Amino acid sequence: MSGMRSTGRLHIGHLFGVLEQWVEYCKTADAFFEIADLHAFTTGFTEPQAIRDARNEMVVDWLAAGVDPSASTFYLQSAIPEIMELQALLAMITPVSWLERVPTYKGQIEALGQEIATYGFLGYPLLQLCDIAAFRGERVPVGRDQLAHLEFGREVVRRFNYLYGEGVEVLVEPQATLTEAAEVPGTDGRKMSKSYRNDILLADDEATTVEKVRSMITDPQKIRRHDPGHPEICPVFALWKLVKPAHVPLVEETCRSGALGCVQDKGDFAEALNAYLRPIRERRKVFAGDIPQVERIIAEGSEKARTVAAQTLADVRRAMKLT
Ligand code: SF4
């Protein structure tokens, strides 16, 4: 089980960091992918229309990247009331102190301001657990920064099973599959992120991509074309590794020797990136032009997901003597 908050169009950081792994999960697991629109409300509750609009855009990008809905389940979080019911039930046994000690909680409030200090935001990790537990998710791909969230969820599951399971594991303790998501730098060298406005979108056209690559920062000490460069600190070089690994030794050697200038290298890289993204962008156009099909995929996946979640909820209610 994995998911993304519905916050809009995706960039190549999502492609290399997440979506290419999802394509593989479709081949090897019974994968569930969540459009996490309720999670988007925890920080974006003043913009319901933006959250609504973002979900189709995001799923179009999933499909464009090759995530196969016929070999997995795409579902809309808010279309599965069982997730919210499970959250209400598990809230009864979740100590507030466990939520407050999740490391990202205080950090995010400091970064985003007190207006997001809501009950919903505090409960974010519990809702995340319910996204997984409702489907008895066994494996969850997470980065190191998400491990604390998952450990919190595992503690809640253990507590539930201890209190109500009578020796049976009603809920499944999810295991982390630690993913070393590719660190994808943005055009300014910081992590690629929509909020930093340093992203290259899957939906960008080729000319925009060339323009964005042209604006990328490089090794600041390589001022003239023949100055020797330090590719290890250059974001263009980091992206070469993801887009065309076979070309990396040549870039490295010629950058260091001064034979390669940044203008030339950025031009070559933009061309390679556009070639890499071309089939993705072609698929994107097809799906973006057929939103009814995209909505059908989401509706069918949600219906299937709901059947699974309803079974889990029946077991949970029975365990809590709520039948
Ligand atoms: S030549 Fe290429 S790798 Fe070297 S600093 Fe310039 S852009 Fe970066």
Short mmCIF file of C-alpha atoms and ligand atoms in Angstrom, two decimals:
data_model
loop_
_atom_site.label_atom_id
_atom_site.label_comp_id
_atom_site.label_asym_id
_atom_site.label_seq_id
_atom_site.Cartn_x
_atom_site.Cartn_y
_atom_site.Cartn_z
CA MET A 1 0.00 0.00 0.00
CA SER A 2 1.25 3.41 -0.93
CA GLY A 3 -0.32 6.75 -1.65
CA MET A 4 0.07 10.40 -2.46
CA ARG A 5 -1.69 13.50 -1.24
CA SER A 6 -3.71 14.98 -4.06
CA THR A 7 -1.89 18.24 -4.52
CA GLY A 8 -1.72 18.43 -8.32
CA ARG A 9 0.61 17.72 -11.18
CA LEU A 10 3.66 15.62 -10.50
CA HIS A 11 7.28 16.33 -11.31
CA ILE A 12 10.29 14.20 -12.20
CA GLY A 13 11.13 13.93 -8.50
CA HIS A 14 7.92 11.93 -8.08
CA LEU A 15 8.73 9.92 -11.19
CA PHE A 16 12.20 8.80 -10.12
CA GLY A 17 11.47 8.81 -6.38
CA VAL A 18 8.14 6.94 -6.32
CA LEU A 19 6.30 6.17 -9.55
CA GLU A 20 8.98 4.01 -11.14
CA GLN A 21 8.87 1.83 -8.01
CA TRP A 22 5.08 1.65 -8.22
CA VAL A 23 5.35 0.36 -11.78
CA GLU A 24 7.44 -2.52 -10.37
CA TYR A 25 5.05 -3.16 -7.46
CA CYS A 26 2.26 -3.71 -10.00
CA LYS A 27 4.28 -6.64 -11.35
CA THR A 28 5.21 -8.21 -8.02
CA ALA A 29 2.51 -7.42 -5.42
CA ASP A 30 -1.23 -6.96 -4.92
CA ALA A 31 -0.67 -3.23 -4.81
CA PHE A 32 -3.09 -0.56 -3.53
CA PHE A 33 -2.43 3.08 -4.43
CA GLU A 34 -4.32 5.77 -2.57
CA ILE A 35 -5.34 9.21 -3.76
CA ALA A 36 -5.03 10.79 -0.34
CA ASP A 37 -7.45 13.68 -0.63
CA LEU A 38 -8.29 13.72 3.09
CA HIS A 39 -4.62 14.07 3.91
CA ALA A 40 -4.53 17.05 1.55
CA PHE A 41 -7.19 18.65 3.78
CA THR A 42 -4.95 18.47 6.86
CA THR A 43 -2.88 21.35 5.51
CA GLY A 44 -5.07 22.65 2.65
CA PHE A 45 -8.52 22.73 4.24
CA THR A 46 -9.25 26.23 2.92
CA GLU A 47 -8.96 25.04 -0.69
CA PRO A 48 -11.44 22.21 -1.32
CA GLN A 49 -11.75 22.97 -5.04
CA ALA A 50 -7.98 22.82 -5.53
CA ILE A 51 -7.91 19.41 -3.81
CA ARG A 52 -10.79 18.24 -6.02
CA ASP A 53 -9.07 19.44 -9.20
CA ALA A 54 -5.73 18.01 -8.19
CA ARG A 55 -6.83 14.42 -7.96
CA ASN A 56 -7.45 13.78 -11.66
CA GLU A 57 -4.25 15.62 -12.61
CA MET A 58 -2.31 13.40 -10.25
CA VAL A 59 -3.86 10.17 -11.47
CA VAL A 60 -3.22 11.19 -15.08
CA ASP A 61 0.47 11.44 -14.10
CA TRP A 62 0.37 8.00 -12.44
CA LEU A 63 -1.07 6.50 -15.60
CA ALA A 64 1.37 8.40 -17.81
CA ALA A 65 4.27 7.01 -15.76
CA GLY A 66 3.04 3.50 -16.52
CA VAL A 67 1.42 2.54 -13.21
CA ASP A 68 -1.04 -0.12 -14.35
CA PRO A 69 -4.56 0.13 -12.87
CA SER A 70 -5.46 -3.30 -14.22
CA ALA A 71 -2.66 -4.86 -12.16
CA SER A 72 -3.27 -2.81 -9.00
CA THR A 73 -6.02 -0.86 -7.21
CA PHE A 74 -6.26 2.92 -7.45
CA TYR A 75 -8.68 4.27 -4.86
CA LEU A 76 -9.89 7.57 -3.52
CA GLN A 77 -9.42 7.88 0.23
CA SER A 78 -12.60 9.93 0.79
CA ALA A 79 -14.66 7.37 -1.14
CA ILE A 80 -13.91 4.73 1.51
CA PRO A 81 -15.88 5.69 4.64
CA GLU A 82 -14.50 2.58 6.34
CA ILE A 83 -11.11 4.32 6.58
CA MET A 84 -12.69 7.18 8.52
CA GLU A 85 -14.73 4.83 10.69
CA LEU A 86 -11.59 2.88 11.51
CA GLN A 87 -9.88 6.14 12.44
CA ALA A 88 -12.73 7.00 14.84
CA LEU A 89 -12.53 3.56 16.46
CA LEU A 90 -8.74 3.49 16.78
CA ALA A 91 -8.80 7.05 18.14
CA MET A 92 -10.41 5.61 21.28
CA ILE A 93 -7.25 3.72 22.17
CA THR A 94 -4.60 6.10 20.83
CA PRO A 95 -2.89 8.20 23.51
CA VAL A 96 -2.50 11.84 22.48
CA SER A 97 1.10 11.72 23.69
CA TRP A 98 1.91 9.09 21.04
CA LEU A 99 0.70 11.46 18.33
CA GLU A 100 2.50 14.45 19.78
CA ARG A 101 5.81 12.66 19.83
CA VAL A 102 5.77 11.80 16.09
CA PRO A 103 8.83 13.84 15.07
CA THR A 104 7.30 15.61 12.08
CA TYR A 105 4.38 17.03 14.10
CA LYS A 106 6.14 19.88 15.90
CA GLY A 107 8.45 20.54 12.96
CA GLN A 108 5.54 20.93 10.53
CA ILE A 109 3.62 23.21 12.87
CA GLU A 110 6.70 25.40 13.21
CA ALA A 111 7.18 25.41 9.43
CA LEU A 112 3.55 25.91 8.39
CA GLY A 113 2.11 27.94 11.27
CA GLN A 114 -0.41 27.46 14.03
CA GLU A 115 -3.42 27.49 11.69
CA ILE A 116 -2.70 23.87 10.80
CA ALA A 117 -2.59 22.87 14.48
CA THR A 118 -5.95 21.11 14.14
CA TYR A 119 -7.32 17.90 15.58
CA GLY A 120 -7.11 16.47 12.04
CA PHE A 121 -3.47 17.39 11.63
CA LEU A 122 -2.55 15.92 15.00
CA GLY A 123 -4.34 12.74 13.94
CA TYR A 124 -2.59 12.57 10.58
CA PRO A 125 -0.41 9.54 11.46
CA LEU A 126 -3.49 7.68 12.74
CA LEU A 127 -5.31 8.32 9.47
CA GLN A 128 -2.20 7.07 7.67
CA LEU A 129 -2.34 3.89 9.71
CA CYS A 130 -6.01 3.44 8.81
CA ASP A 131 -5.16 3.83 5.11
CA ILE A 132 -2.95 0.79 5.53
CA ALA A 133 -4.83 -1.23 8.17
CA ALA A 134 -8.20 -1.03 6.38
CA PHE A 135 -6.64 -3.12 3.60
CA ARG A 136 -4.54 -5.25 5.94
CA GLY A 137 -1.50 -3.82 4.20
CA GLU A 138 1.51 -5.96 4.94
CA ARG A 139 4.25 -3.93 3.33
CA VAL A 140 4.53 -0.19 3.05
CA PRO A 141 7.33 1.45 1.09
CA VAL A 142 8.70 4.27 3.24
CA GLY A 143 11.70 6.52 3.34
CA ARG A 144 13.73 6.82 6.53
CA ASP A 145 11.86 9.99 7.49
CA GLN A 146 8.56 8.05 7.53
CA LEU A 147 9.75 5.22 9.77
CA ALA A 148 8.55 6.94 12.95
CA HIS A 149 5.03 7.23 11.49
CA LEU A 150 4.93 3.56 10.69
CA GLU A 151 6.31 2.59 14.10
CA PHE A 152 3.53 4.64 15.70
CA GLY A 153 1.00 2.76 13.57
CA ARG A 154 2.47 -0.60 14.54
CA GLU A 155 2.14 0.32 18.22
CA VAL A 156 -1.54 1.19 17.76
CA VAL A 157 -2.17 -2.12 15.96
CA ARG A 158 -0.43 -4.05 18.74
CA ARG A 159 -2.52 -2.23 21.33
CA PHE A 160 -5.74 -2.96 19.42
CA ASN A 161 -4.94 -6.65 19.04
CA TYR A 162 -3.94 -6.89 22.71
CA LEU A 163 -7.13 -5.19 23.94
CA TYR A 164 -9.67 -6.82 21.61
CA GLY A 165 -8.03 -9.61 19.63
CA GLU A 166 -8.47 -12.43 22.18
CA GLY A 167 -5.37 -14.06 20.77
CA VAL A 168 -6.21 -13.29 17.15
CA GLU A 169 -4.46 -10.69 15.01
CA VAL A 170 -7.52 -8.75 13.89
CA LEU A 171 -5.38 -5.99 12.42
CA VAL A 172 -2.11 -6.64 10.64
CA GLU A 173 1.08 -4.94 11.80
CA PRO A 174 2.42 -3.30 8.66
CA GLN A 175 6.09 -3.81 7.87
CA ALA A 176 8.25 -1.11 6.36
CA THR A 177 9.94 -1.77 3.06
CA LEU A 178 12.70 0.78 3.33
CA THR A 179 13.09 2.51 0.01
CA GLU A 180 16.11 4.63 -0.73
CA ALA A 181 14.11 6.98 -2.90
CA ALA A 182 16.33 8.67 -5.42
CA GLU A 183 17.30 12.12 -4.17
CA VAL A 184 16.15 14.29 -7.02
CA PRO A 185 17.50 17.83 -7.01
CA GLY A 186 15.44 20.69 -8.39
CA THR A 187 16.67 23.37 -10.75
CA ASP A 188 18.08 25.40 -7.84
CA GLY A 189 19.92 22.45 -6.30
CA ARG A 190 17.52 21.99 -3.37
CA LYS A 191 15.28 18.92 -3.23
CA MET A 192 12.79 19.09 -6.11
CA SER A 193 9.50 20.39 -4.76
CA LYS A 194 6.48 22.22 -6.05
CA SER A 195 6.64 24.60 -3.10
CA TYR A 196 10.21 25.63 -3.97
CA ARG A 197 9.16 26.26 -7.61
CA ASN A 198 12.21 24.35 -8.76
CA ASP A 199 10.42 21.44 -10.42
CA ILE A 200 10.24 19.98 -13.90
CA LEU A 201 6.74 18.63 -14.47
CA LEU A 202 5.77 15.52 -16.37
CA ALA A 203 3.15 17.78 -17.99
CA ASP A 204 5.69 20.41 -19.13
CA ASP A 205 6.22 20.68 -22.87
CA GLU A 206 9.68 20.17 -24.36
CA ALA A 207 10.43 23.89 -24.79
CA THR A 208 9.58 24.56 -21.12
CA THR A 209 11.80 21.67 -20.10
CA VAL A 210 14.72 23.11 -22.13
CA GLU A 211 14.13 26.51 -20.50
CA LYS A 212 14.05 25.04 -16.99
CA VAL A 213 17.21 22.99 -17.57
CA ARG A 214 18.93 26.07 -18.99
CA SER A 215 18.16 27.94 -15.75
CA MET A 216 19.65 25.21 -13.53
CA ILE A 217 22.49 26.09 -11.20
CA THR A 218 25.73 24.17 -11.72
CA ASP A 219 29.17 24.12 -10.08
CA PRO A 220 29.61 27.80 -9.09
CA GLN A 221 33.39 27.54 -9.55
CA LYS A 222 33.05 26.54 -13.19
CA ILE A 223 32.64 30.03 -14.57
CA ARG A 224 34.23 29.75 -18.01
CA ARG A 225 33.68 26.88 -20.39
CA HIS A 226 37.16 25.37 -19.94
CA ASP A 227 37.32 25.70 -16.15
CA PRO A 228 37.55 22.23 -14.57
CA GLY A 229 34.24 21.36 -12.85
CA HIS A 230 33.13 19.38 -9.79
CA PRO A 231 30.24 17.23 -11.00
CA GLU A 232 29.62 15.82 -7.51
CA ILE A 233 28.10 19.15 -6.44
CA CYS A 234 26.19 19.80 -9.68
CA PRO A 235 22.44 19.06 -9.87
CA VAL A 236 22.60 18.60 -13.65
CA PHE A 237 25.08 15.78 -13.07
CA ALA A 238 22.83 14.23 -10.40
CA LEU A 239 19.97 14.18 -12.89
CA TRP A 240 22.13 12.63 -15.61
CA LYS A 241 22.56 9.63 -13.27
CA LEU A 242 18.81 9.08 -13.26
CA VAL A 243 18.04 9.83 -16.87
CA LYS A 244 20.96 8.27 -18.73
CA PRO A 245 23.42 6.42 -16.48
CA ALA A 246 25.44 5.16 -19.45
CA HIS A 247 26.40 8.74 -20.28
CA VAL A 248 27.60 9.60 -16.76
CA PRO A 249 31.30 8.56 -17.06
CA LEU A 250 31.76 10.72 -20.15
CA VAL A 251 30.11 13.76 -18.53
CA GLU A 252 32.17 13.26 -15.39
CA GLU A 253 35.48 13.00 -17.23
CA THR A 254 34.91 15.89 -19.62
CA CYS A 255 33.45 18.13 -16.90
CA ARG A 256 36.48 17.56 -14.66
CA SER A 257 38.96 18.09 -17.47
CA GLY A 258 37.25 21.28 -18.64
CA ALA A 259 36.51 19.88 -22.10
CA LEU A 260 32.76 20.17 -21.46
CA GLY A 261 31.06 23.51 -20.83
CA CYS A 262 27.88 23.88 -18.78
CA VAL A 263 25.87 25.43 -21.62
CA GLN A 264 26.69 22.49 -23.87
CA ASP A 265 26.02 19.96 -21.11
CA LYS A 266 22.68 21.48 -20.17
CA GLY A 267 21.64 21.43 -23.84
CA ASP A 268 22.60 17.75 -24.10
CA PHE A 269 20.84 16.96 -20.84
CA ALA A 270 17.61 18.74 -21.80
CA GLU A 271 17.57 16.71 -25.01
CA ALA A 272 18.13 13.44 -23.09
CA LEU A 273 15.45 14.33 -20.54
CA ASN A 274 12.91 15.19 -23.21
CA ALA A 275 13.66 11.89 -24.98
CA TYR A 276 13.17 10.03 -21.66
CA LEU A 277 9.89 11.79 -20.93
CA ARG A 278 8.51 11.65 -24.48
CA PRO A 279 6.60 8.34 -24.17
CA ILE A 280 5.34 9.39 -20.72
CA ARG A 281 4.12 12.71 -22.08
CA GLU A 282 2.45 11.02 -25.03
CA ARG A 283 0.55 8.72 -22.66
CA ARG A 284 -0.25 11.73 -20.52
CA LYS A 285 -1.91 13.50 -23.42
CA VAL A 286 -4.10 10.46 -24.11
CA PHE A 287 -5.30 10.17 -20.49
CA ALA A 288 -5.67 13.94 -20.00
CA GLY A 289 -7.92 13.93 -23.05
CA ASP A 290 -10.13 11.22 -21.59
CA ILE A 291 -10.99 12.28 -18.04
CA PRO A 292 -14.15 10.10 -17.97
CA GLN A 293 -11.86 7.07 -18.33
CA VAL A 294 -9.62 8.34 -15.51
CA GLU A 295 -12.65 8.83 -13.28
CA ARG A 296 -13.88 5.35 -14.18
CA ILE A 297 -10.53 3.87 -13.14
CA ILE A 298 -10.74 5.69 -9.79
CA ALA A 299 -14.39 4.68 -9.26
CA GLU A 300 -13.80 1.02 -10.08
CA GLY A 301 -10.68 0.85 -7.91
CA SER A 302 -12.49 2.56 -5.04
CA GLU A 303 -15.35 0.09 -5.27
CA LYS A 304 -12.94 -2.84 -5.11
CA ALA A 305 -11.00 -1.25 -2.26
CA ARG A 306 -14.20 -0.62 -0.35
CA THR A 307 -15.12 -4.30 -0.43
CA VAL A 308 -11.78 -5.16 1.18
CA ALA A 309 -12.07 -2.38 3.78
CA ALA A 310 -15.64 -3.37 4.67
CA GLN A 311 -14.44 -6.86 5.55
CA THR A 312 -11.75 -5.46 7.84
CA LEU A 313 -14.25 -3.13 9.52
CA ALA A 314 -16.67 -5.99 10.12
CA ASP A 315 -13.89 -7.85 11.93
CA VAL A 316 -12.91 -4.75 13.91
CA ARG A 317 -16.49 -4.05 14.99
CA ARG A 318 -16.94 -7.67 16.00
CA ALA A 319 -13.73 -7.58 18.04
CA MET A 320 -14.94 -4.41 19.80
CA LYS A 321 -18.38 -5.96 20.44
CA LEU A 322 -20.00 -3.28 18.28
CA THR A 323 -22.04 -5.64 16.14
S1 SF4 B 1 29.67 20.57 -17.16
FE1 SF4 B 1 27.77 19.62 -16.63
S2 SF4 B 1 28.22 18.40 -14.81
FE2 SF4 B 1 29.88 19.85 -15.08
S3 SF4 B 1 29.30 21.57 -13.76
FE3 SF4 B 1 28.61 22.03 -15.85
S4 SF4 B 1 26.50 21.29 -15.91
FE4 SF4 B 1 27.47 20.39 -14.13
#
